[in-house]
Amino acid sequence: MSSKYKSRRAFIADSAKGAIAVSIGLSAAGSLIPNDTTANNYSKHLIFTNYDQQPLPYKYDALENVIDAMTMEIHYSKHAATYAKNLKEAAAAEAVDVSKPLEDVLAKISKFSPKMRNNGGGHYNHELFWQCMRAKKDNNAPTGKLAAAIDKTFTSFAEFKKQFGDAGKNRFGSGWAWLYVDAAKTLKIGSSPNQDNPLMDISDIKGTPLLGLDVWEHAYYLKYQNKRADYIENWWNVVNWDFVQQRFEKL
Ligand SMILES: [Fe+2]
């Protein structure tokens, strides 16, 4: 990775421990993105570059009352860490240049192994998921341009939450619910199975993810058991709308 490339990492997340650099987002990296990766229309400003697991931007107990500390610890240090480990194994076996954006691989994931698909998706999805959350906040809701776009597209924030929640509740088995932006720059809600995501060329839904919700049982089972709907309802209290809005405004 060139020093020029590193210097363009733009997104900085604050945590209780201090500022932690997060490798989601580049201010300008157009020259580093192969032309064929534009097929899924993901924004060059929202590139996630790093195959390594990044530090969690808060403590394991930061989301307590919504997601318990033990769930967070197991989820981050076991499940997500394993995706990152297995992704690097797959990248080494399949001669992937890990100094280039992971999105390059995701956009052409049909050409790679199931191990790359499962763990590349798993790594990307979880790195995004951690950033999509913060400590519980009263009256938690988007503001500004994102709030206006949600109102315009889904008629209201309440209706958006209903549709997004339904996407999560109705995902049979394991998977994710997404708020994403499609090729026409329209906000969309959808879900994907397993560790697939809208960046993948094999995905039924295609675009740039803004917000992702993990509905695998490992994300909620210790606290909520079979009650996925309760997990989703509580999860709205810890969504980091500032982060989501920053992504939206970089598109
Ligand atoms: Fe997960």
PDB file of C-alpha atoms and ligand atoms in Angstrom:
ATOM      1  CA  MET A   1       0.000   0.000   0.000  1.00  0.00           C
ATOM      2  CA  SER A   2       1.421   3.362  -0.963  1.00  0.00           C
ATOM      3  CA  SER A   3       1.819   6.191   1.513  1.00  0.00           C
ATOM      4  CA  LYS A   4      -0.421   8.221  -0.774  1.00  0.00           C
ATOM      5  CA  TYR A   5      -3.119   5.614  -0.396  1.00  0.00           C
ATOM      6  CA  LYS A   6      -2.815   5.507   3.372  1.00  0.00           C
ATOM      7  CA  SER A   7      -2.942   9.283   3.633  1.00  0.00           C
ATOM      8  CA  ARG A   8      -6.350   9.332   2.050  1.00  0.00           C
ATOM      9  CA  ARG A   9      -8.123   7.365   4.692  1.00  0.00           C
ATOM     10  CA  ALA A  10     -10.702   9.859   5.773  1.00  0.00           C
ATOM     11  CA  PHE A  11     -12.997   8.466   8.395  1.00  0.00           C
ATOM     12  CA  ILE A  12     -12.104   8.960  12.039  1.00  0.00           C
ATOM     13  CA  ALA A  13     -14.335   7.622  14.785  1.00  0.00           C
ATOM     14  CA  ASP A  14     -14.206   8.897  18.312  1.00  0.00           C
ATOM     15  CA  SER A  15     -14.597   6.482  21.177  1.00  0.00           C
ATOM     16  CA  ALA A  16     -14.512   6.698  24.935  1.00  0.00           C
ATOM     17  CA  LYS A  17     -10.873   5.706  24.765  1.00  0.00           C
ATOM     18  CA  GLY A  18     -10.013   8.367  22.249  1.00  0.00           C
ATOM     19  CA  ALA A  19      -9.877   8.685  18.548  1.00  0.00           C
ATOM     20  CA  ILE A  20      -9.441   5.446  16.654  1.00  0.00           C
ATOM     21  CA  ALA A  21      -8.733   5.483  12.981  1.00  0.00           C
ATOM     22  CA  VAL A  22     -11.129   3.354  11.033  1.00  0.00           C
ATOM     23  CA  SER A  23     -10.382   2.235   7.549  1.00  0.00           C
ATOM     24  CA  ILE A  24     -13.789   2.892   6.096  1.00  0.00           C
ATOM     25  CA  GLY A  25     -13.895   5.776   3.681  1.00  0.00           C
ATOM     26  CA  LEU A  26     -11.427   7.441   1.408  1.00  0.00           C
ATOM     27  CA  SER A  27     -11.634  11.046   0.360  1.00  0.00           C
ATOM     28  CA  ALA A  28     -10.319  10.426  -3.133  1.00  0.00           C
ATOM     29  CA  ALA A  29      -9.039   7.142  -4.397  1.00  0.00           C
ATOM     30  CA  GLY A  30     -10.402   7.027  -7.911  1.00  0.00           C
ATOM     31  CA  SER A  31      -7.086   6.180  -9.536  1.00  0.00           C
ATOM     32  CA  LEU A  32      -6.786   3.089  -7.379  1.00  0.00           C
ATOM     33  CA  ILE A  33     -10.124   1.547  -8.323  1.00  0.00           C
ATOM     34  CA  PRO A  34     -10.152  -0.671 -11.389  1.00  0.00           C
ATOM     35  CA  ASN A  35     -12.816   0.267 -13.893  1.00  0.00           C
ATOM     36  CA  ASP A  36     -14.609  -3.060 -13.684  1.00  0.00           C
ATOM     37  CA  THR A  37     -15.402  -2.563  -9.997  1.00  0.00           C
ATOM     38  CA  THR A  38     -17.845   0.182 -10.896  1.00  0.00           C
ATOM     39  CA  ALA A  39     -20.300  -2.493 -12.009  1.00  0.00           C
ATOM     40  CA  ASN A  40     -22.031  -2.456  -8.653  1.00  0.00           C
ATOM     41  CA  ASN A  41     -21.856   1.315  -8.490  1.00  0.00           C
ATOM     42  CA  TYR A  42     -20.412   1.480  -5.007  1.00  0.00           C
ATOM     43  CA  SER A  43     -19.084   4.879  -4.153  1.00  0.00           C
ATOM     44  CA  LYS A  44     -15.346   5.374  -4.356  1.00  0.00           C
ATOM     45  CA  HIS A  45     -15.725   7.526  -1.272  1.00  0.00           C
ATOM     46  CA  LEU A  46     -16.932   4.621   0.847  1.00  0.00           C
ATOM     47  CA  ILE A  47     -14.122   2.199   0.200  1.00  0.00           C
ATOM     48  CA  PHE A  48     -13.139  -0.150   2.954  1.00  0.00           C
ATOM     49  CA  THR A  49      -9.488  -0.953   2.420  1.00  0.00           C
ATOM     50  CA  ASN A  50      -8.219  -3.241   5.119  1.00  0.00           C
ATOM     51  CA  TYR A  51      -8.337  -7.023   5.332  1.00  0.00           C
ATOM     52  CA  ASP A  52      -7.345  -6.882   9.010  1.00  0.00           C
ATOM     53  CA  GLN A  53      -9.899  -6.597  11.784  1.00  0.00           C
ATOM     54  CA  GLN A  54      -9.947  -3.038  13.116  1.00  0.00           C
ATOM     55  CA  PRO A  55     -10.299  -2.085  16.811  1.00  0.00           C
ATOM     56  CA  LEU A  56     -13.848  -2.019  18.090  1.00  0.00           C
ATOM     57  CA  PRO A  57     -14.666   1.714  18.420  1.00  0.00           C
ATOM     58  CA  TYR A  58     -16.193   1.270  21.902  1.00  0.00           C
ATOM     59  CA  LYS A  59     -16.033  -1.106  24.856  1.00  0.00           C
ATOM     60  CA  TYR A  60     -17.857  -4.427  24.834  1.00  0.00           C
ATOM     61  CA  ASP A  61     -20.382  -3.081  27.360  1.00  0.00           C
ATOM     62  CA  ALA A  62     -21.023   0.202  25.531  1.00  0.00           C
ATOM     63  CA  LEU A  63     -24.286  -1.044  24.023  1.00  0.00           C
ATOM     64  CA  GLU A  64     -25.551  -2.660  27.252  1.00  0.00           C
ATOM     65  CA  ASN A  65     -29.349  -2.896  27.607  1.00  0.00           C
ATOM     66  CA  VAL A  66     -29.535  -3.332  23.858  1.00  0.00           C
ATOM     67  CA  ILE A  67     -26.653  -5.705  23.118  1.00  0.00           C
ATOM     68  CA  ASP A  68     -25.021  -7.262  26.172  1.00  0.00           C
ATOM     69  CA  ALA A  69     -21.253  -7.240  26.718  1.00  0.00           C
ATOM     70  CA  MET A  70     -20.828 -11.001  26.446  1.00  0.00           C
ATOM     71  CA  THR A  71     -22.575 -11.063  23.072  1.00  0.00           C
ATOM     72  CA  MET A  72     -20.382  -8.203  21.872  1.00  0.00           C
ATOM     73  CA  GLU A  73     -17.201  -9.852  23.076  1.00  0.00           C
ATOM     74  CA  ILE A  74     -17.965 -13.226  21.497  1.00  0.00           C
ATOM     75  CA  HIS A  75     -19.272 -11.598  18.339  1.00  0.00           C
ATOM     76  CA  TYR A  76     -16.222  -9.365  17.842  1.00  0.00           C
ATOM     77  CA  SER A  77     -13.392 -11.479  19.214  1.00  0.00           C
ATOM     78  CA  LYS A  78     -14.582 -14.880  17.999  1.00  0.00           C
ATOM     79  CA  HIS A  79     -17.023 -14.694  15.097  1.00  0.00           C
ATOM     80  CA  ALA A  80     -15.781 -11.559  13.351  1.00  0.00           C
ATOM     81  CA  ALA A  81     -12.131 -12.261  14.106  1.00  0.00           C
ATOM     82  CA  THR A  82     -12.502 -15.645  12.454  1.00  0.00           C
ATOM     83  CA  TYR A  83     -13.933 -14.103   9.306  1.00  0.00           C
ATOM     84  CA  ALA A  84     -10.902 -11.810   9.084  1.00  0.00           C
ATOM     85  CA  LYS A  85      -8.498 -14.696   9.679  1.00  0.00           C
ATOM     86  CA  ASN A  86     -10.164 -16.918   7.096  1.00  0.00           C
ATOM     87  CA  LEU A  87     -10.388 -14.068   4.602  1.00  0.00           C
ATOM     88  CA  LYS A  88      -6.642 -13.576   4.720  1.00  0.00           C
ATOM     89  CA  GLU A  89      -6.110 -17.298   4.244  1.00  0.00           C
ATOM     90  CA  ALA A  90      -8.364 -17.236   1.194  1.00  0.00           C
ATOM     91  CA  ALA A  91      -6.668 -14.113  -0.148  1.00  0.00           C
ATOM     92  CA  ALA A  92      -3.262 -15.764   0.161  1.00  0.00           C
ATOM     93  CA  ALA A  93      -4.473 -18.954  -1.517  1.00  0.00           C
ATOM     94  CA  GLU A  94      -6.127 -17.054  -4.366  1.00  0.00           C
ATOM     95  CA  ALA A  95      -3.327 -14.540  -4.932  1.00  0.00           C
ATOM     96  CA  VAL A  96      -5.374 -11.489  -3.981  1.00  0.00           C
ATOM     97  CA  ASP A  97      -3.480  -8.223  -3.517  1.00  0.00           C
ATOM     98  CA  VAL A  98      -4.627  -7.253  -0.025  1.00  0.00           C
ATOM     99  CA  SER A  99      -3.244  -3.732  -0.423  1.00  0.00           C
ATOM    100  CA  LYS A 100      -6.174  -3.024  -2.740  1.00  0.00           C
ATOM    101  CA  PRO A 101      -9.734  -2.384  -1.584  1.00  0.00           C
ATOM    102  CA  LEU A 102     -11.696  -5.400  -0.441  1.00  0.00           C
ATOM    103  CA  GLU A 103     -14.524  -4.066  -2.591  1.00  0.00           C
ATOM    104  CA  ASP A 104     -12.540  -5.043  -5.675  1.00  0.00           C
ATOM    105  CA  VAL A 105     -12.928  -8.670  -4.665  1.00  0.00           C
ATOM    106  CA  LEU A 106     -16.520  -8.375  -3.486  1.00  0.00           C
ATOM    107  CA  ALA A 107     -17.564  -6.823  -6.794  1.00  0.00           C
ATOM    108  CA  LYS A 108     -16.208  -9.904  -8.598  1.00  0.00           C
ATOM    109  CA  ILE A 109     -16.919 -12.453  -5.900  1.00  0.00           C
ATOM    110  CA  SER A 110     -18.443 -14.940  -8.377  1.00  0.00           C
ATOM    111  CA  LYS A 111     -14.902 -15.514  -9.653  1.00  0.00           C
ATOM    112  CA  PHE A 112     -13.597 -16.535  -6.221  1.00  0.00           C
ATOM    113  CA  SER A 113     -14.073 -19.445  -3.849  1.00  0.00           C
ATOM    114  CA  PRO A 114     -16.956 -19.934  -1.402  1.00  0.00           C
ATOM    115  CA  LYS A 115     -14.389 -19.346   1.357  1.00  0.00           C
ATOM    116  CA  MET A 116     -13.641 -15.899  -0.082  1.00  0.00           C
ATOM    117  CA  ARG A 117     -17.336 -15.119  -0.490  1.00  0.00           C
ATOM    118  CA  ASN A 118     -18.284 -16.155   3.039  1.00  0.00           C
ATOM    119  CA  ASN A 119     -15.341 -14.574   4.809  1.00  0.00           C
ATOM    120  CA  GLY A 120     -14.900 -11.521   2.588  1.00  0.00           C
ATOM    121  CA  GLY A 121     -18.545 -10.723   3.146  1.00  0.00           C
ATOM    122  CA  GLY A 122     -18.324 -11.630   6.805  1.00  0.00           C
ATOM    123  CA  HIS A 123     -15.359  -9.340   7.351  1.00  0.00           C
ATOM    124  CA  TYR A 124     -16.772  -6.393   5.418  1.00  0.00           C
ATOM    125  CA  ASN A 125     -20.226  -6.715   6.963  1.00  0.00           C
ATOM    126  CA  HIS A 126     -18.982  -6.819  10.543  1.00  0.00           C
ATOM    127  CA  GLU A 127     -16.474  -3.978  10.120  1.00  0.00           C
ATOM    128  CA  LEU A 128     -19.365  -1.883   8.864  1.00  0.00           C
ATOM    129  CA  PHE A 129     -21.753  -3.142  11.541  1.00  0.00           C
ATOM    130  CA  TRP A 130     -19.526  -2.045  14.445  1.00  0.00           C
ATOM    131  CA  GLN A 131     -19.365   1.466  13.035  1.00  0.00           C
ATOM    132  CA  CYS A 132     -23.125   1.556  12.558  1.00  0.00           C
ATOM    133  CA  MET A 133     -23.636   1.459  16.337  1.00  0.00           C
ATOM    134  CA  ARG A 134     -22.887   3.662  19.342  1.00  0.00           C
ATOM    135  CA  ALA A 135     -24.059   3.967  22.934  1.00  0.00           C
ATOM    136  CA  LYS A 136     -27.813   4.113  23.470  1.00  0.00           C
ATOM    137  CA  LYS A 137     -29.300   7.499  22.736  1.00  0.00           C
ATOM    138  CA  ASP A 138     -32.766   8.885  23.461  1.00  0.00           C
ATOM    139  CA  ASN A 139     -34.829   9.963  20.465  1.00  0.00           C
ATOM    140  CA  ASN A 140     -32.280   8.342  18.203  1.00  0.00           C
ATOM    141  CA  ALA A 141     -32.991   9.315  14.607  1.00  0.00           C
ATOM    142  CA  PRO A 142     -31.259  10.578  11.477  1.00  0.00           C
ATOM    143  CA  THR A 143     -31.052  14.283  10.768  1.00  0.00           C
ATOM    144  CA  GLY A 144     -30.295  16.552   7.853  1.00  0.00           C
ATOM    145  CA  LYS A 145     -30.125  15.299   4.275  1.00  0.00           C
ATOM    146  CA  LEU A 146     -30.402  11.644   5.214  1.00  0.00           C
ATOM    147  CA  ALA A 147     -33.547  12.249   7.272  1.00  0.00           C
ATOM    148  CA  ALA A 148     -35.053  14.170   4.365  1.00  0.00           C
ATOM    149  CA  ALA A 149     -34.158  11.408   1.909  1.00  0.00           C
ATOM    150  CA  ILE A 150     -35.657   8.747   4.177  1.00  0.00           C
ATOM    151  CA  ASP A 151     -38.866  10.740   4.524  1.00  0.00           C
ATOM    152  CA  LYS A 152     -39.042  11.276   0.786  1.00  0.00           C
ATOM    153  CA  THR A 153     -38.352   7.657  -0.119  1.00  0.00           C
ATOM    154  CA  PHE A 154     -40.245   5.809   2.599  1.00  0.00           C
ATOM    155  CA  THR A 155     -42.788   8.528   3.558  1.00  0.00           C
ATOM    156  CA  SER A 156     -41.584   8.671   7.185  1.00  0.00           C
ATOM    157  CA  PHE A 157     -38.864   7.476   9.536  1.00  0.00           C
ATOM    158  CA  ALA A 158     -41.437   5.236  11.245  1.00  0.00           C
ATOM    159  CA  GLU A 159     -42.328   3.603   7.932  1.00  0.00           C
ATOM    160  CA  PHE A 160     -38.647   3.203   7.084  1.00  0.00           C
ATOM    161  CA  LYS A 161     -38.042   1.445  10.414  1.00  0.00           C
ATOM    162  CA  LYS A 162     -41.001  -0.841   9.792  1.00  0.00           C
ATOM    163  CA  GLN A 163     -39.789  -1.844   6.340  1.00  0.00           C
ATOM    164  CA  PHE A 164     -36.176  -2.284   7.454  1.00  0.00           C
ATOM    165  CA  GLY A 165     -37.297  -4.252  10.499  1.00  0.00           C
ATOM    166  CA  ASP A 166     -39.426  -6.487   8.306  1.00  0.00           C
ATOM    167  CA  ALA A 167     -36.398  -7.126   6.068  1.00  0.00           C
ATOM    168  CA  GLY A 168     -34.514  -8.344   9.115  1.00  0.00           C
ATOM    169  CA  LYS A 169     -37.375 -10.327  10.628  1.00  0.00           C
ATOM    170  CA  ASN A 170     -38.294 -11.995   7.348  1.00  0.00           C
ATOM    171  CA  ARG A 171     -34.757 -13.060   6.444  1.00  0.00           C
ATOM    172  CA  PHE A 172     -35.051 -16.817   6.843  1.00  0.00           C
ATOM    173  CA  GLY A 173     -32.090 -18.272   8.692  1.00  0.00           C
ATOM    174  CA  SER A 174     -28.953 -16.151   8.873  1.00  0.00           C
ATOM    175  CA  GLY A 175     -28.262 -12.919   7.057  1.00  0.00           C
ATOM    176  CA  TRP A 176     -28.373  -9.153   7.047  1.00  0.00           C
ATOM    177  CA  ALA A 177     -30.813  -6.287   6.577  1.00  0.00           C
ATOM    178  CA  TRP A 178     -29.537  -3.294   4.626  1.00  0.00           C
ATOM    179  CA  LEU A 179     -30.195   0.315   3.857  1.00  0.00           C
ATOM    180  CA  TYR A 180     -28.292   0.877   0.633  1.00  0.00           C
ATOM    181  CA  VAL A 181     -28.148   3.169  -2.352  1.00  0.00           C
ATOM    182  CA  ASP A 182     -28.703   1.601  -5.765  1.00  0.00           C
ATOM    183  CA  ALA A 183     -27.275   2.542  -9.161  1.00  0.00           C
ATOM    184  CA  ALA A 184     -29.973   5.171  -9.612  1.00  0.00           C
ATOM    185  CA  LYS A 185     -28.862   6.797  -6.330  1.00  0.00           C
ATOM    186  CA  THR A 186     -32.116   5.745  -4.685  1.00  0.00           C
ATOM    187  CA  LEU A 187     -32.320   4.626  -1.075  1.00  0.00           C
ATOM    188  CA  LYS A 188     -33.353   0.989  -0.860  1.00  0.00           C
ATOM    189  CA  ILE A 189     -34.091  -1.564   1.852  1.00  0.00           C
ATOM    190  CA  GLY A 190     -33.243  -5.194   1.357  1.00  0.00           C
ATOM    191  CA  SER A 191     -31.752  -8.277   2.913  1.00  0.00           C
ATOM    192  CA  SER A 192     -29.125 -10.800   1.951  1.00  0.00           C
ATOM    193  CA  PRO A 193     -28.492 -14.374   3.107  1.00  0.00           C
ATOM    194  CA  ASN A 194     -25.486 -15.589   5.061  1.00  0.00           C
ATOM    195  CA  GLN A 195     -22.603 -13.093   4.678  1.00  0.00           C
ATOM    196  CA  ASP A 196     -23.566 -11.775   1.253  1.00  0.00           C
ATOM    197  CA  ASN A 197     -24.006  -8.038   0.777  1.00  0.00           C
ATOM    198  CA  PRO A 198     -25.133  -5.542  -1.897  1.00  0.00           C
ATOM    199  CA  LEU A 199     -21.561  -5.027  -3.144  1.00  0.00           C
ATOM    200  CA  MET A 200     -21.370  -8.587  -4.468  1.00  0.00           C
ATOM    201  CA  ASP A 201     -21.978  -9.383  -8.119  1.00  0.00           C
ATOM    202  CA  ILE A 202     -23.959 -12.461  -7.088  1.00  0.00           C
ATOM    203  CA  SER A 203     -26.321 -10.463  -4.863  1.00  0.00           C
ATOM    204  CA  ASP A 204     -30.012 -10.032  -5.683  1.00  0.00           C
ATOM    205  CA  ILE A 205     -29.753  -6.516  -4.266  1.00  0.00           C
ATOM    206  CA  LYS A 206     -26.945  -4.321  -5.567  1.00  0.00           C
ATOM    207  CA  GLY A 207     -25.614  -0.988  -4.420  1.00  0.00           C
ATOM    208  CA  THR A 208     -23.642   0.778  -1.727  1.00  0.00           C
ATOM    209  CA  PRO A 209     -24.491  -0.217   1.859  1.00  0.00           C
ATOM    210  CA  LEU A 210     -25.119   2.651   4.254  1.00  0.00           C
ATOM    211  CA  LEU A 211     -26.455   0.724   7.264  1.00  0.00           C
ATOM    212  CA  GLY A 212     -26.329  -2.986   7.998  1.00  0.00           C
ATOM    213  CA  LEU A 213     -28.018  -5.094  10.665  1.00  0.00           C
ATOM    214  CA  ASP A 214     -26.682  -8.515  11.547  1.00  0.00           C
ATOM    215  CA  VAL A 215     -29.601 -10.906  12.094  1.00  0.00           C
ATOM    216  CA  TRP A 216     -27.534 -14.033  12.590  1.00  0.00           C
ATOM    217  CA  GLU A 217     -28.505 -15.670  15.881  1.00  0.00           C
ATOM    218  CA  HIS A 218     -24.971 -15.114  17.193  1.00  0.00           C
ATOM    219  CA  ALA A 219     -25.743 -11.378  17.182  1.00  0.00           C
ATOM    220  CA  TYR A 220     -28.587 -11.591  19.676  1.00  0.00           C
ATOM    221  CA  TYR A 221     -29.342 -15.087  20.985  1.00  0.00           C
ATOM    222  CA  LEU A 222     -27.790 -14.790  24.470  1.00  0.00           C
ATOM    223  CA  LYS A 223     -30.060 -11.889  25.378  1.00  0.00           C
ATOM    224  CA  TYR A 224     -33.056 -12.308  23.105  1.00  0.00           C
ATOM    225  CA  GLN A 225     -33.100 -16.059  22.357  1.00  0.00           C
ATOM    226  CA  ASN A 226     -35.674 -16.622  19.595  1.00  0.00           C
ATOM    227  CA  LYS A 227     -37.091 -13.084  19.782  1.00  0.00           C
ATOM    228  CA  ARG A 228     -35.352 -11.521  16.787  1.00  0.00           C
ATOM    229  CA  ALA A 229     -38.087  -8.885  16.537  1.00  0.00           C
ATOM    230  CA  ASP A 230     -37.272  -7.592  20.040  1.00  0.00           C
ATOM    231  CA  TYR A 231     -33.576  -7.382  19.158  1.00  0.00           C
ATOM    232  CA  ILE A 232     -34.361  -5.342  16.064  1.00  0.00           C
ATOM    233  CA  GLU A 233     -36.743  -3.046  17.930  1.00  0.00           C
ATOM    234  CA  ASN A 234     -34.143  -2.313  20.605  1.00  0.00           C
ATOM    235  CA  TRP A 235     -31.330  -1.989  18.056  1.00  0.00           C
ATOM    236  CA  TRP A 236     -32.766   1.287  16.764  1.00  0.00           C
ATOM    237  CA  ASN A 237     -31.617   2.895  20.032  1.00  0.00           C
ATOM    238  CA  VAL A 238     -27.937   2.279  19.254  1.00  0.00           C
ATOM    239  CA  VAL A 239     -27.782   3.076  15.540  1.00  0.00           C
ATOM    240  CA  ASN A 240     -25.018   5.573  14.861  1.00  0.00           C
ATOM    241  CA  TRP A 241     -26.925   7.893  12.558  1.00  0.00           C
ATOM    242  CA  ASP A 242     -23.996  10.311  12.384  1.00  0.00           C
ATOM    243  CA  PHE A 243     -21.915   7.569  10.791  1.00  0.00           C
ATOM    244  CA  VAL A 244     -24.693   6.548   8.405  1.00  0.00           C
ATOM    245  CA  GLN A 245     -25.265  10.153   7.445  1.00  0.00           C
ATOM    246  CA  GLN A 246     -21.560  10.676   6.747  1.00  0.00           C
ATOM    247  CA  ARG A 247     -21.654   7.721   4.378  1.00  0.00           C
ATOM    248  CA  PHE A 248     -24.774   9.064   2.665  1.00  0.00           C
ATOM    249  CA  GLU A 249     -23.227  12.489   2.168  1.00  0.00           C
ATOM    250  CA  LYS A 250     -20.055  11.010   0.646  1.00  0.00           C
ATOM    251  CA  LEU A 251     -21.957   9.303  -2.138  1.00  0.00           C
TER     252      LEU A 251
HETATM  253 FE    FE B   1     -22.304 -11.488  13.101  1.00  0.00          FE
END
